[in-house]
Amino acid sequence: MAAPVAIHLEFGGGAELLFNGVKEHHLTLPSQSEPWDVKQLLVWIQRNLLKERPELFVQGDSVRPGILVLINDADWELMGELDYQLQDQDNVVFISTLHGG
Amino acid sequence: MCQVDEDYHEPLQRAEVPSVSKKCVKCKEGTAAVVIRAGDAFCRGCFKEYFIHKFRAVLGKHRVLYPGEKVLLAVSGGPSSCSMLSQVQEGLSQNAHKKLRFLPGIVFIDEGGAVGQSVEDRRRMVAELQAVFKATGFPFHVVPLEQVLDLPSSVVAAAPSPSERAAGAYKVAVGHFIQSDGVGVTLKREESAPADVQESSTHSLQQLIGSAKTLTAREDLLNTLRQHLLVHTARTEGYSKVMLGDNCTRLAVKLLTSISLGRGAQLAQDTGFSDSRYRDIILVRPMRDYSAKEIAYYNRMFCVPSVFIPSLDTKTADKSSIQRLTESFVTRLQADFPSTVSTIYRTSEKLQTCKSSSTADHCDRCLLCMCALDTAVENASAFQATLISEQLSQAKAPAATSAAIPRQNPAPMEPESTAATGQCCSSGGGEDCGKAVGGVGCCSSAKGPESTGLRSLLCYSCQLTIRDMSSVERLPHYILSEAQRRQRRSQMREEISEFLLDEGDEGD
């Protein structure tokens, strides 16, 4: 049983439009049997935060190509992408590089 | 290798995920923070150095910005152009031998009216950007897109071409500049407050954009109008170069989009480093070596401010326009094949415009995009075939059939004659040629005389855009009046053609 994880989410480059224009979110992920990884985080975001047009944010079980992910200010490719296990107080940033957000 | 029964049993393996503790490939010490190309991870410090060096390198390589020259930075508020602004700032703050030596100014074109933003939203965004611009200390101009409606027709007319600079001129200019120690060249600080926008002009701009029936045409039209306004601002404010913030991901998308839009002939100018289609104003794209990812990371890590402004394609689906679809195609491919963008982009580097277009007569340029016309092709071409079939299918009205007949003659060898044929009634706009004022009894085709005449002045791709518009009358006055001028001129040439000695060397 993993303890609840408090994380800080940030959306930029137009991605925030899908979240009612709110750029920063402080939230606590509830405790669950297995530790939280980014893949589960995306599902959680889609269920609880995303306000509209989910296909513009997630595709398959990853983010839509063109949206960059930074974990604690480093490229998520260095952190293991979807398999990265979230730690308490982690900072996850999503930046859209697509034209028009 | 090439057997009939090739077997690829081994499944494709995903690239190994680098471990968290990976070090920077450059200094081998710092903890990696950014992966730029597949496998090359940089630490913060090395990434910054690399990024800054690249900007200087690209300017140094092309040598188009002369010392002391006034250069207008076109900043849209997006990450790329804001990053360009911060690189120019960085370059000007360097010590003597590395310092950039041109004089920058900033222009921001407020497209809120065309996109349908509320007045309050536009004010807020302009204010946000003004704060960014003020912090740079450069002169800046905030221009609402509505001003495009009041441009003079000189924007799309022939511009005097500046005398060619010799190959060694750059070194000489630098030498002069160093001797004079840059004295007398100071940045004059000026700020032009955004002009008040009349509600009526916002309305007519919206009608203009709205008259294009597809998002593809709307985006294309908006690009054209924006570019005209940029060039006009540069001319009136005395700038000779305009820097655009297109990054390499953007350009790769633009390249494929351009091909799909039928702009193959204009690719080199649309995506190259420097673009001289306006002759006296040169458009430069210094960000074309950076990928969108690099820029986003740099902006994030080094706190480069940018303002998100919604555009026409914000929150639209992938298939809403050709531009959007191409972008999603490229970014998706890029996700699995990280060299996609760079491969496309390298192709664009190798493209060159053929020599003739730079020396061609100005009348042979497209009225909208100002590129050399690609419609002067031989009879047995796909383009002419499309025209004929279109004419035949439209030939319902009796007047239109008469217009279709001369089309079958081997006339359209040069654009002038194409213009004349399509023009059976273009004097309908009636100026001084004294014929049929008001276009009485001319073509009754659905598009109307204006449209037919106008299209003959456009390149293939711009014709397609205009075809998607419900009415050309909504086009800004400067375009329509220049169109009439060109039509009168070609008509006159047609009339006196018997007396001309030689097609080649007549002086207008």
Coordinates of C-alpha atoms in Angstrom, one line a residue, chain B residues 110-126 146 197 199 202 206 309-310:
Chain B
D110 CA -2.5 41.7 -32.8
E111 CA -4.6 39.2 -34.6
G112 CA -7.2 39.0 -31.9
G113 CA -9.8 40.5 -34.2
A114 CA -9.4 37.8 -36.8
V115 CA -9.4 35.0 -34.3
G116 CA -12.5 36.4 -32.5
Q117 CA -11.1 37.4 -29.2
S118 CA -13.0 39.8 -27.0
V119 CA -11.7 43.4 -26.7
E120 CA -10.8 42.8 -23.0
D121 CA -8.8 39.7 -23.8
R122 CA -6.9 41.5 -26.6
R123 CA -6.1 44.4 -24.2
R124 CA -4.9 42.1 -21.6
M125 CA -2.6 40.2 -24.0
V126 CA -1.2 43.3 -25.5
E146 CA -7.2 45.5 -38.7
V197 CA -9.3 49.7 -33.2
E199 CA -15.3 48.1 -34.1
T202 CA -12.8 44.5 -36.7
Q206 CA -13.9 39.1 -39.4
I309 CA -2.4 33.7 -27.6
P310 CA -5.0 31.5 -29.2

